[in-house]
Amino acid sequence: MPSTLSFDDLKSRVVDGSVDTVLTCLVDMQGRLMGKRFHAANFVETSYNETHCCNYLLATDLEMATPDGYASTSWQSGYGDYVMKPDLATIRMVPWLEGTAMVLCDVLDHHTHEPVPHSPRAVLKKQISRLKALGFDAMMATELEFFLFAKSYDDIRKSGFRDLEPISGYNEDYHILQTTKEEGVMRPIRNHLYAAGIPIENSKGEAEAGQEELNIRYAAALDCADHHSIAKHAIKEIAWQHGHAASFLPKWAPDRVGSSSHVHQSLWVDGKPAFFDPDAELGMSELMSHYMAGIIAYAPDYTYFLAPYVNSYKRFAKGTFAPTKTVWSVDNRTAGFRLCGDGTKGVRVECRIGGSDLNPYLAQAAMLAAGIKGIQDKMTLAPATTGDVYEDAKAGDIPQTLRKATETLRNSAFLREVMGDDVIDHYTRAAEWEQEEFDRAVTDWEIARGFERA
Ligand code: ADP
């Protein structure tokens, strides 16, 4: 298995000159790596202990705006500092950059040194420890789908995002011939990430021209989210290094399939799969059925954490493999939840609702919270659905717009109880802001439709 670096290993590499830079990063609300590039000598001498950043980093949008309405940070309170506390278990090489290592940080209050509750790593750690108190560990895997484009980010930006030519000319689902043509980008992505300690399983072509999928071996929930964030970052940087652009926007063209991030989940006890019962139907333990009942019942409450932008909801279209219904199925890709690995130790549930733009820490935390609720309340799992779930009128719907998902999030007594009012208020504000910004925009569609004819 690939591995991270110990702090002592890092120190030796600084002494022998093979590392001169340490990227010291937090994960922001959007799931991006933000932070500083330390000279490695300074990092191993002092900054490994802690460094600081402006607290607006966890209250901003993709554009780095400073929206009002956040209790934790504002112009009134003067935008103070957070402590960035390097988690030394996450030190790894960044093999696609010369002489560079990386560490992820927890975000702490400047004065109390307590975790900042709405920081994505803290949100996930809280649910992991609630689960641990019940005696379980969560194993998770997130699949990363994205599009590769022929041109670079800069060229595409200069074209006003019009020159969007995918790297391939046809649907490349499982194609070896077409994906061979993309190995200039995809091979370094797999190999550099593996060398960075991320257990890459494979990449494959996906069901649209230029669409790719990267699969990473399942891992403990926090590691899985760290792997996802680093892999997403690496994919963008490596695509950029090769003069291409990689996009995780869930839906970049109305007539093309969108990109998702499916989340595979299983619970374990003492290193053994607790979702597996060899004597039960489908090999599904009672524990697993309660967990699944919880994540299905509360899916509308946490949909925002799977689909955080206006664009995320454009992906949820009938007949595109992007699910809209809160039902489960055995190996059926039209349901929101799919049972995988039935009858084996690898039995697990895959949530197919999330888009490629989800923040993996928040998505996993919300699902763990819902699964825990299912276990605690011994919730009953409805029978599996079969056939084309899109046509199942009785099946429950997830919210179909950001506006609706914001309301279900705001009004979720369950999420408020298990994640905290401060966290839910914070992310509700982020969701509202996203909608307010969109409502202020005048889109190409409106102009084309009404310019002459309105
Ligand atoms: P798919 O047909 O959805 O691509 P795969 O067999 O490729 O299914 O597996 C998808 C993901 O599920 C992989 O990242 C794999 O590591 C993960 N996975 C396998 N077993 C488990 C498990 N017990 N718990 C969580 N994730 C798992």
CSV table of N, CA and C in Angstrom, one decimal, residues 213-364:
chain,number,residue,atom,x,y,z
A,213,GLU,N,-13.3,8.9,-14.9
A,213,GLU,CA,-13.6,8.6,-13.5
A,213,GLU,C,-12.3,8.1,-12.9
A,214,LEU,N,-12.1,8.5,-11.6
A,214,LEU,CA,-10.9,8.0,-10.9
A,214,LEU,C,-11.4,7.3,-9.6
A,215,ASN,N,-11.0,6.1,-9.4
A,215,ASN,CA,-11.4,5.3,-8.3
A,215,ASN,C,-10.3,5.1,-7.3
A,216,ILE,N,-10.6,5.4,-6.0
A,216,ILE,CA,-9.6,5.3,-5.0
A,216,ILE,C,-10.1,4.2,-4.0
A,217,ARG,N,-9.2,3.4,-3.5
A,217,ARG,CA,-9.6,2.3,-2.6
A,217,ARG,C,-10.2,2.8,-1.4
A,218,TYR,N,-11.2,2.1,-0.9
A,218,TYR,CA,-11.9,2.6,0.3
A,218,TYR,C,-11.0,2.7,1.5
A,219,ALA,N,-11.3,3.6,2.4
A,219,ALA,CA,-10.4,3.9,3.5
A,219,ALA,C,-11.3,4.4,4.7
A,220,ALA,N,-10.7,4.5,5.9
A,220,ALA,CA,-11.4,5.1,7.0
A,220,ALA,C,-11.9,6.5,6.6
A,221,ALA,N,-13.1,6.9,7.1
A,221,ALA,CA,-13.8,8.0,6.5
A,221,ALA,C,-13.0,9.3,6.4
A,222,LEU,N,-12.2,9.6,7.4
A,222,LEU,CA,-11.4,10.9,7.3
A,222,LEU,C,-10.3,10.8,6.3
A,223,ASP,N,-9.7,9.6,6.2
A,223,ASP,CA,-8.7,9.4,5.1
A,223,ASP,C,-9.3,9.5,3.7
A,224,CYS,N,-10.5,8.9,3.6
A,224,CYS,CA,-11.2,8.9,2.3
A,224,CYS,C,-11.5,10.4,1.9
A,225,ALA,N,-11.9,11.2,2.8
A,225,ALA,CA,-12.2,12.6,2.5
A,225,ALA,C,-10.9,13.3,2.1
A,226,ASP,N,-9.8,13.1,2.9
A,226,ASP,CA,-8.5,13.7,2.6
A,226,ASP,C,-8.1,13.2,1.2
A,227,HIS,N,-8.2,11.9,0.9
A,227,HIS,CA,-7.8,11.4,-0.4
A,227,HIS,C,-8.6,12.2,-1.5
A,228,HIS,N,-9.9,12.3,-1.3
A,228,HIS,CA,-10.7,12.9,-2.3
A,228,HIS,C,-10.2,14.4,-2.6
A,229,SER,N,-10.0,15.1,-1.5
A,229,SER,CA,-9.7,16.5,-1.7
A,229,SER,C,-8.3,16.7,-2.4
A,230,ILE,N,-7.4,15.8,-2.0
A,230,ILE,CA,-6.0,15.9,-2.6
A,230,ILE,C,-6.1,15.5,-4.0
A,231,ALA,N,-6.9,14.4,-4.3
A,231,ALA,CA,-6.9,13.9,-5.7
A,231,ALA,C,-7.6,14.9,-6.6
A,232,LYS,N,-8.6,15.6,-6.1
A,232,LYS,CA,-9.3,16.6,-6.9
A,232,LYS,C,-8.3,17.7,-7.3
A,233,HIS,N,-7.6,18.1,-6.2
A,233,HIS,CA,-6.6,19.2,-6.4
A,233,HIS,C,-5.5,18.7,-7.4
A,234,ALA,N,-5.1,17.5,-7.3
A,234,ALA,CA,-4.0,17.0,-8.1
A,234,ALA,C,-4.5,16.9,-9.6
A,235,ILE,N,-5.7,16.5,-9.8
A,235,ILE,CA,-6.2,16.3,-11.1
A,235,ILE,C,-6.2,17.7,-11.8
A,236,LYS,N,-6.6,18.7,-11.1
A,236,LYS,CA,-6.6,20.1,-11.7
A,236,LYS,C,-5.2,20.5,-12.0
A,237,GLU,N,-4.3,20.3,-11.1
A,237,GLU,CA,-2.9,20.8,-11.3
A,237,GLU,C,-2.2,20.0,-12.4
A,238,ILE,N,-2.4,18.7,-12.4
A,238,ILE,CA,-1.7,17.9,-13.4
A,238,ILE,C,-2.3,18.2,-14.8
A,239,ALA,N,-3.6,18.4,-14.9
A,239,ALA,CA,-4.3,18.8,-16.2
A,239,ALA,C,-3.7,20.1,-16.6
A,240,TRP,N,-3.6,21.0,-15.7
A,240,TRP,CA,-3.0,22.4,-16.0
A,240,TRP,C,-1.5,22.2,-16.5
A,241,GLN,N,-0.7,21.3,-15.8
A,241,GLN,CA,0.7,21.1,-16.2
A,241,GLN,C,0.8,20.6,-17.7
A,242,HIS,N,-0.3,20.0,-18.1
A,242,HIS,CA,-0.3,19.4,-19.5
A,242,HIS,C,-1.0,20.3,-20.5
A,243,GLY,N,-1.4,21.5,-20.1
A,243,GLY,CA,-2.0,22.4,-21.0
A,243,GLY,C,-3.5,22.1,-21.2
A,244,HIS,N,-4.1,21.3,-20.3
A,244,HIS,CA,-5.5,21.0,-20.4
A,244,HIS,C,-6.3,21.6,-19.2
A,245,ALA,N,-7.6,21.4,-19.2
A,245,ALA,CA,-8.4,21.8,-18.1
A,245,ALA,C,-9.2,20.6,-17.6
A,246,ALA,N,-9.3,20.5,-16.3
A,246,ALA,CA,-10.2,19.4,-15.7
A,246,ALA,C,-11.3,20.2,-15.0
A,247,SER,N,-12.6,19.8,-15.2
A,247,SER,CA,-13.7,20.5,-14.6
A,247,SER,C,-14.5,19.5,-13.8
A,248,PHE,N,-14.8,19.9,-12.5
A,248,PHE,CA,-15.7,19.1,-11.7
A,248,PHE,C,-17.1,19.8,-11.6
A,249,LEU,N,-17.4,20.7,-12.5
A,249,LEU,CA,-18.7,21.3,-12.5
A,249,LEU,C,-19.7,20.2,-12.9
A,250,PRO,N,-20.7,20.0,-12.1
A,250,PRO,CA,-21.6,18.8,-12.3
A,250,PRO,C,-22.2,18.8,-13.7
A,251,LYS,N,-22.6,19.9,-14.2
A,251,LYS,CA,-23.3,19.9,-15.5
A,251,LYS,C,-22.8,21.1,-16.3
A,252,TRP,N,-22.0,20.9,-17.3
A,252,TRP,CA,-21.4,22.0,-18.1
A,252,TRP,C,-22.1,22.2,-19.4
A,253,ALA,N,-23.0,21.3,-19.8
A,253,ALA,CA,-23.7,21.5,-21.1
A,253,ALA,C,-25.1,20.8,-20.9
A,254,PRO,N,-26.2,21.4,-21.4
A,254,PRO,CA,-27.5,20.8,-21.1
A,254,PRO,C,-27.7,19.4,-21.8
A,255,ASP,N,-27.0,19.2,-22.9
A,255,ASP,CA,-27.2,18.0,-23.6
A,255,ASP,C,-26.1,16.9,-23.3
A,256,ARG,N,-25.3,17.2,-22.3
A,256,ARG,CA,-24.3,16.2,-21.9
A,256,ARG,C,-24.6,15.6,-20.5
A,257,VAL,N,-24.2,14.4,-20.3
A,257,VAL,CA,-24.3,13.8,-19.0
A,257,VAL,C,-23.5,14.6,-18.0
A,258,GLY,N,-24.0,14.6,-16.7
A,258,GLY,CA,-23.3,15.4,-15.7
A,258,GLY,C,-22.2,14.5,-15.0
A,259,SER,N,-21.5,15.1,-14.1
A,259,SER,CA,-20.5,14.4,-13.3
A,259,SER,C,-20.9,14.2,-11.8
A,260,SER,N,-20.8,13.0,-11.3
A,260,SER,CA,-21.2,12.7,-10.0
A,260,SER,C,-20.0,12.4,-9.1
A,261,SER,N,-20.3,12.2,-7.8
A,261,SER,CA,-19.3,11.6,-6.9
A,261,SER,C,-20.1,10.7,-6.0
A,262,HIS,N,-20.2,9.4,-6.4
A,262,HIS,CA,-20.9,8.4,-5.6
A,262,HIS,C,-20.1,8.1,-4.3
A,263,VAL,N,-20.8,7.8,-3.3
A,263,VAL,CA,-20.1,7.6,-2.0
A,263,VAL,C,-20.5,6.2,-1.5
A,264,HIS,N,-19.5,5.3,-1.4
A,264,HIS,CA,-19.6,3.9,-1.0
A,264,HIS,C,-19.4,3.9,0.6
A,265,GLN,N,-20.3,3.2,1.3
A,265,GLN,CA,-20.2,3.2,2.7
A,265,GLN,C,-20.4,1.9,3.4
A,266,SER,N,-19.5,1.6,4.4
A,266,SER,CA,-19.8,0.3,5.1
A,266,SER,C,-19.2,0.6,6.6
A,267,LEU,N,-19.8,-0.1,7.5
A,267,LEU,CA,-19.3,0.0,8.9
A,267,LEU,C,-18.6,-1.2,9.3
A,268,TRP,N,-17.6,-1.1,10.1
A,268,TRP,CA,-16.8,-2.2,10.6
A,268,TRP,C,-16.6,-2.2,12.1
A,269,VAL,N,-16.4,-3.4,12.6
A,269,VAL,CA,-16.1,-3.5,14.1
A,269,VAL,C,-14.8,-4.3,14.2
A,270,ASP,N,-13.8,-3.8,14.9
A,270,ASP,CA,-12.5,-4.5,15.1
A,270,ASP,C,-12.0,-5.0,13.8
A,271,GLY,N,-12.0,-4.2,12.7
A,271,GLY,CA,-11.5,-4.6,11.4
A,271,GLY,C,-12.3,-5.6,10.7
A,272,LYS,N,-13.5,-5.9,11.1
A,272,LYS,CA,-14.4,-6.9,10.4
A,272,LYS,C,-15.6,-6.2,9.9
A,273,PRO,N,-16.1,-6.5,8.7
A,273,PRO,CA,-17.2,-5.8,8.1
A,273,PRO,C,-18.5,-6.1,8.9
A,274,ALA,N,-19.1,-5.1,9.5
A,274,ALA,CA,-20.3,-5.3,10.3
A,274,ALA,C,-21.6,-5.2,9.4
A,275,PHE,N,-21.5,-4.9,8.2
A,275,PHE,CA,-22.6,-4.9,7.3
A,275,PHE,C,-22.9,-6.3,6.7
A,276,PHE,N,-22.0,-7.2,7.0
A,276,PHE,CA,-22.1,-8.5,6.3
A,276,PHE,C,-22.7,-9.6,7.3
A,277,ASP,N,-23.8,-10.2,6.9
A,277,ASP,CA,-24.3,-11.4,7.6
A,277,ASP,C,-24.5,-12.5,6.6
A,278,PRO,N,-23.6,-13.5,6.7
A,278,PRO,CA,-23.7,-14.6,5.6
A,278,PRO,C,-25.1,-15.3,5.6
A,279,ASP,N,-25.8,-15.3,6.7
A,279,ASP,CA,-27.1,-16.0,6.7
A,279,ASP,C,-28.3,-15.1,6.3
A,280,ALA,N,-28.0,-13.8,6.2
A,280,ALA,CA,-29.2,-13.0,5.8
A,280,ALA,C,-29.3,-12.8,4.3
A,281,GLU,N,-30.5,-12.4,3.9
A,281,GLU,CA,-30.8,-12.2,2.5
A,281,GLU,C,-29.8,-11.1,2.0
A,282,LEU,N,-29.2,-11.3,0.9
A,282,LEU,CA,-28.3,-10.4,0.2
A,282,LEU,C,-27.0,-10.2,1.0
A,283,GLY,N,-26.9,-11.0,2.2
A,283,GLY,CA,-25.7,-10.8,3.0
A,283,GLY,C,-25.8,-9.5,3.8
A,284,MET,N,-27.0,-8.9,3.9
A,284,MET,CA,-27.1,-7.6,4.6
A,284,MET,C,-27.5,-7.8,6.0
A,285,SER,N,-26.6,-7.3,6.9
A,285,SER,CA,-26.9,-7.5,8.4
A,285,SER,C,-28.0,-6.5,8.8
A,286,GLU,N,-28.6,-6.8,10.0
A,286,GLU,CA,-29.7,-6.0,10.5
A,286,GLU,C,-29.1,-4.6,10.6
A,287,LEU,N,-27.9,-4.5,11.1
A,287,LEU,CA,-27.3,-3.2,11.3
A,287,LEU,C,-27.3,-2.4,10.0
A,288,MET,N,-26.9,-3.1,8.9
A,288,MET,CA,-26.9,-2.4,7.6
A,288,MET,C,-28.2,-1.9,7.2
A,289,SER,N,-29.3,-2.7,7.5
A,289,SER,CA,-30.6,-2.3,7.1
A,289,SER,C,-31.0,-1.1,7.9
A,290,HIS,N,-30.7,-1.0,9.2
A,290,HIS,CA,-31.0,0.2,9.9
A,290,HIS,C,-30.3,1.4,9.4
A,291,TYR,N,-29.0,1.2,9.1
A,291,TYR,CA,-28.1,2.3,8.6
A,291,TYR,C,-28.7,2.9,7.3
A,292,MET,N,-29.1,1.9,6.4
A,292,MET,CA,-29.6,2.3,5.1
A,292,MET,C,-31.0,3.0,5.3
A,293,ALA,N,-31.8,2.5,6.2
A,293,ALA,CA,-33.1,3.2,6.4
A,293,ALA,C,-32.9,4.6,6.9
A,294,GLY,N,-31.8,4.9,7.7
A,294,GLY,CA,-31.5,6.2,8.1
A,294,GLY,C,-31.1,7.1,7.0
A,295,ILE,N,-30.1,6.6,6.2
A,295,ILE,CA,-29.6,7.5,5.1
A,295,ILE,C,-30.6,7.8,4.1
A,296,ILE,N,-31.6,6.9,3.9
A,296,ILE,CA,-32.6,7.1,2.9
A,296,ILE,C,-33.7,8.1,3.4
A,297,ALA,N,-34.1,7.9,4.7
A,297,ALA,CA,-35.1,8.7,5.2
A,297,ALA,C,-34.7,10.2,5.3
A,298,TYR,N,-33.4,10.4,5.7
A,298,TYR,CA,-33.0,11.8,5.9
A,298,TYR,C,-32.3,12.4,4.7
A,299,ALA,N,-32.4,11.7,3.5
A,299,ALA,CA,-31.7,12.3,2.3
A,299,ALA,C,-32.1,13.7,2.0
A,300,PRO,N,-33.5,14.0,2.0
A,300,PRO,CA,-33.9,15.3,1.7
A,300,PRO,C,-33.2,16.4,2.7
A,301,ASP,N,-33.1,16.0,3.9
A,301,ASP,CA,-32.5,16.9,4.9
A,301,ASP,C,-31.1,17.3,4.5
A,302,TYR,N,-30.3,16.3,4.0
A,302,TYR,CA,-28.8,16.6,3.8
A,302,TYR,C,-28.5,16.7,2.3
A,303,THR,N,-29.5,16.8,1.4
A,303,THR,CA,-29.2,16.9,0.0
A,303,THR,C,-28.3,18.1,-0.3
A,304,TYR,N,-28.4,19.2,0.5
A,304,TYR,CA,-27.5,20.4,0.2
A,304,TYR,C,-26.0,19.9,0.3
A,305,PHE,N,-25.7,19.0,1.2
A,305,PHE,CA,-24.3,18.6,1.4
A,305,PHE,C,-23.8,17.7,0.2
A,306,LEU,N,-24.8,17.3,-0.6
A,306,LEU,CA,-24.4,16.5,-1.8
A,306,LEU,C,-24.5,17.3,-3.0
A,307,ALA,N,-25.1,18.5,-2.9
A,307,ALA,CA,-25.4,19.3,-4.1
A,307,ALA,C,-25.4,20.8,-3.7
A,308,PRO,N,-24.3,21.4,-3.5
A,308,PRO,CA,-24.2,22.7,-2.9
A,308,PRO,C,-24.3,23.9,-3.7
A,309,TYR,N,-24.5,23.8,-5.0
A,309,TYR,CA,-24.6,25.0,-5.9
A,309,TYR,C,-25.8,24.9,-6.8
A,310,VAL,N,-26.2,26.0,-7.4
A,310,VAL,CA,-27.3,26.1,-8.3
A,310,VAL,C,-27.1,25.0,-9.4
A,311,ASN,N,-25.9,25.0,-9.9
A,311,ASN,CA,-25.6,24.1,-11.0
A,311,ASN,C,-25.7,22.6,-10.7
A,312,SER,N,-25.5,22.3,-9.4
A,312,SER,CA,-25.6,20.9,-8.9
A,312,SER,C,-26.9,20.2,-9.3
A,313,TYR,N,-28.0,21.1,-9.3
A,313,TYR,CA,-29.3,20.5,-9.5
A,313,TYR,C,-29.7,20.3,-10.9
A,314,LYS,N,-28.8,20.9,-11.8
A,314,LYS,CA,-29.0,20.7,-13.3
A,314,LYS,C,-28.7,19.2,-13.7
A,315,ARG,N,-28.0,18.6,-12.8
A,315,ARG,CA,-27.5,17.2,-13.1
A,315,ARG,C,-28.7,16.2,-12.9
A,316,PHE,N,-29.6,16.5,-12.0
A,316,PHE,CA,-30.6,15.6,-11.7
A,316,PHE,C,-31.7,15.4,-12.8
A,317,ALA,N,-31.4,14.8,-13.8
A,317,ALA,CA,-32.3,14.6,-14.9
A,317,ALA,C,-32.6,13.2,-15.2
A,318,LYS,N,-33.9,12.9,-15.5
A,318,LYS,CA,-34.3,11.6,-15.8
A,318,LYS,C,-33.5,10.9,-16.9
A,319,GLY,N,-33.2,9.6,-16.7
A,319,GLY,CA,-32.6,8.9,-17.8
A,319,GLY,C,-31.1,9.2,-18.0
A,320,THR,N,-30.4,9.8,-17.0
A,320,THR,CA,-29.0,10.2,-17.2
A,320,THR,C,-28.1,9.5,-16.2
A,321,PHE,N,-28.6,8.5,-15.4
A,321,PHE,CA,-27.9,7.8,-14.3
A,321,PHE,C,-27.8,8.7,-13.1
A,322,ALA,N,-28.3,10.0,-13.1
A,322,ALA,CA,-28.3,10.8,-11.9
A,322,ALA,C,-29.6,10.7,-11.2
A,323,PRO,N,-29.6,10.1,-10.0
A,323,PRO,CA,-30.9,9.8,-9.4
A,323,PRO,C,-31.6,10.9,-8.7
A,324,THR,N,-32.9,10.8,-8.6
A,324,THR,CA,-33.7,11.8,-8.0
A,324,THR,C,-34.6,11.3,-6.9
A,325,LYS,N,-34.5,9.9,-6.7
A,325,LYS,CA,-35.5,9.3,-5.8
A,325,LYS,C,-34.8,8.7,-4.6
A,326,THR,N,-35.5,8.8,-3.4
A,326,THR,CA,-34.9,8.3,-2.2
A,326,THR,C,-35.4,6.8,-2.0
A,327,VAL,N,-34.9,6.0,-2.8
A,327,VAL,CA,-35.2,4.6,-2.7
A,327,VAL,C,-33.9,3.8,-2.9
A,328,TRP,N,-33.9,2.5,-2.6
A,328,TRP,CA,-32.7,1.7,-2.8
A,328,TRP,C,-33.0,0.5,-3.7
A,329,SER,N,-32.0,0.0,-4.3
A,329,SER,CA,-32.1,-1.0,-5.2
A,329,SER,C,-30.9,-1.9,-5.2
A,330,VAL,N,-31.0,-3.1,-5.7
A,330,VAL,CA,-29.8,-4.0,-5.7
A,330,VAL,C,-29.2,-3.9,-7.1
A,331,ASP,N,-28.0,-3.3,-7.1
A,331,ASP,CA,-27.3,-3.2,-8.3
A,331,ASP,C,-28.1,-2.6,-9.5
A,332,ASN,N,-28.8,-1.5,-9.1
A,332,ASN,CA,-29.7,-0.8,-10.1
A,332,ASN,C,-29.2,0.6,-10.1
A,333,ARG,N,-28.7,1.1,-11.2
A,333,ARG,CA,-28.1,2.5,-11.2
A,333,ARG,C,-29.1,3.6,-11.3
A,334,THR,N,-30.4,3.3,-11.3
A,334,THR,CA,-31.4,4.4,-11.4
A,334,THR,C,-31.9,4.9,-10.0
A,335,ALA,N,-31.5,4.1,-8.9
A,335,ALA,CA,-32.0,4.5,-7.6
A,335,ALA,C,-31.0,5.4,-6.9
A,336,GLY,N,-31.4,6.2,-6.0
A,336,GLY,CA,-30.5,7.1,-5.2
A,336,GLY,C,-29.5,6.3,-4.4
A,337,PHE,N,-29.9,5.1,-4.0
A,337,PHE,CA,-29.0,4.3,-3.2
A,337,PHE,C,-28.9,2.9,-3.8
A,338,ARG,N,-27.7,2.4,-3.9
A,338,ARG,CA,-27.6,1.1,-4.6
A,338,ARG,C,-26.8,0.1,-3.6
A,339,LEU,N,-27.3,-1.1,-3.5
A,339,LEU,CA,-26.6,-2.1,-2.7
A,339,LEU,C,-25.5,-2.7,-3.6
A,340,CYS,N,-24.3,-2.6,-3.2
A,340,CYS,CA,-23.2,-3.2,-4.0
A,340,CYS,C,-22.6,-4.4,-3.2
A,341,GLY,N,-22.0,-5.3,-3.9
A,341,GLY,CA,-21.3,-6.4,-3.2
A,341,GLY,C,-22.2,-7.4,-2.4
A,342,ASP,N,-23.5,-7.5,-2.8
A,342,ASP,CA,-24.4,-8.3,-2.0
A,342,ASP,C,-23.9,-9.8,-1.9
A,343,GLY,N,-24.1,-10.3,-0.7
A,343,GLY,CA,-23.7,-11.7,-0.4
A,343,GLY,C,-22.2,-11.8,-0.2
A,344,THR,N,-21.5,-10.8,-0.1
A,344,THR,CA,-20.0,-10.9,0.1
A,344,THR,C,-19.6,-10.0,1.3
A,345,LYS,N,-18.4,-10.1,1.7
A,345,LYS,CA,-17.9,-9.3,2.8
A,345,LYS,C,-17.8,-7.8,2.4
A,346,GLY,N,-17.8,-7.6,1.1
A,346,GLY,CA,-17.7,-6.2,0.6
A,346,GLY,C,-19.1,-5.6,0.4
A,347,VAL,N,-20.1,-6.2,1.1
A,347,VAL,CA,-21.5,-5.6,0.9
A,347,VAL,C,-21.5,-4.2,1.5
A,348,ARG,N,-22.0,-3.3,0.7
A,348,ARG,CA,-22.0,-1.8,1.1
A,348,ARG,C,-23.1,-1.1,0.4
A,349,VAL,N,-23.3,0.1,0.8
A,349,VAL,CA,-24.3,0.9,0.2
A,349,VAL,C,-23.6,2.1,-0.6
A,350,GLU,N,-24.1,2.3,-1.8
A,350,GLU,CA,-23.5,3.4,-2.6
A,350,GLU,C,-24.6,4.5,-2.7
A,351,CYS,N,-24.3,5.7,-2.2
A,351,CYS,CA,-25.2,6.8,-2.5
A,351,CYS,C,-24.8,7.5,-3.8
A,352,ARG,N,-25.8,7.6,-4.7
A,352,ARG,CA,-25.5,8.0,-6.1
A,352,ARG,C,-26.0,9.5,-6.3
A,353,ILE,N,-26.4,10.1,-5.2
A,353,ILE,CA,-27.1,11.4,-5.4
A,353,ILE,C,-26.0,12.5,-5.6
A,354,GLY,N,-24.9,12.4,-4.9
A,354,GLY,CA,-23.9,13.5,-4.9
A,354,GLY,C,-23.3,13.9,-6.2
A,355,GLY,N,-23.1,15.2,-6.4
A,355,GLY,CA,-22.4,15.6,-7.7
A,355,GLY,C,-20.9,15.7,-7.4
A,356,SER,N,-20.2,15.9,-8.5
A,356,SER,CA,-18.7,16.0,-8.5
A,356,SER,C,-18.3,17.2,-7.7
A,357,ASP,N,-19.2,18.1,-7.4
A,357,ASP,CA,-18.8,19.3,-6.7
A,357,ASP,C,-19.0,19.2,-5.2
A,358,LEU,N,-19.4,18.0,-4.7
A,358,LEU,CA,-19.6,17.9,-3.2
A,358,LEU,C,-18.3,18.1,-2.4
A,359,ASN,N,-18.5,18.5,-1.2
A,359,ASN,CA,-17.4,18.6,-0.3
A,359,ASN,C,-17.4,17.2,0.5
A,360,PRO,N,-16.4,16.4,0.3
A,360,PRO,CA,-16.5,15.0,0.8
A,360,PRO,C,-16.6,14.9,2.3
A,361,TYR,N,-16.1,15.9,3.1
A,361,TYR,CA,-16.1,15.8,4.5
A,361,TYR,C,-17.6,16.1,5.0
A,362,LEU,N,-18.2,17.0,4.3
A,362,LEU,CA,-19.6,17.4,4.7
A,362,LEU,C,-20.6,16.3,4.3
A,363,ALA,N,-20.4,15.8,3.1
A,363,ALA,CA,-21.3,14.7,2.5
A,363,ALA,C,-21.2,13.5,3.4
A,364,GLN,N,-20.0,13.1,3.7
A,364,GLN,CA,-19.8,11.9,4.5
A,364,GLN,C,-20.3,12.1,5.9
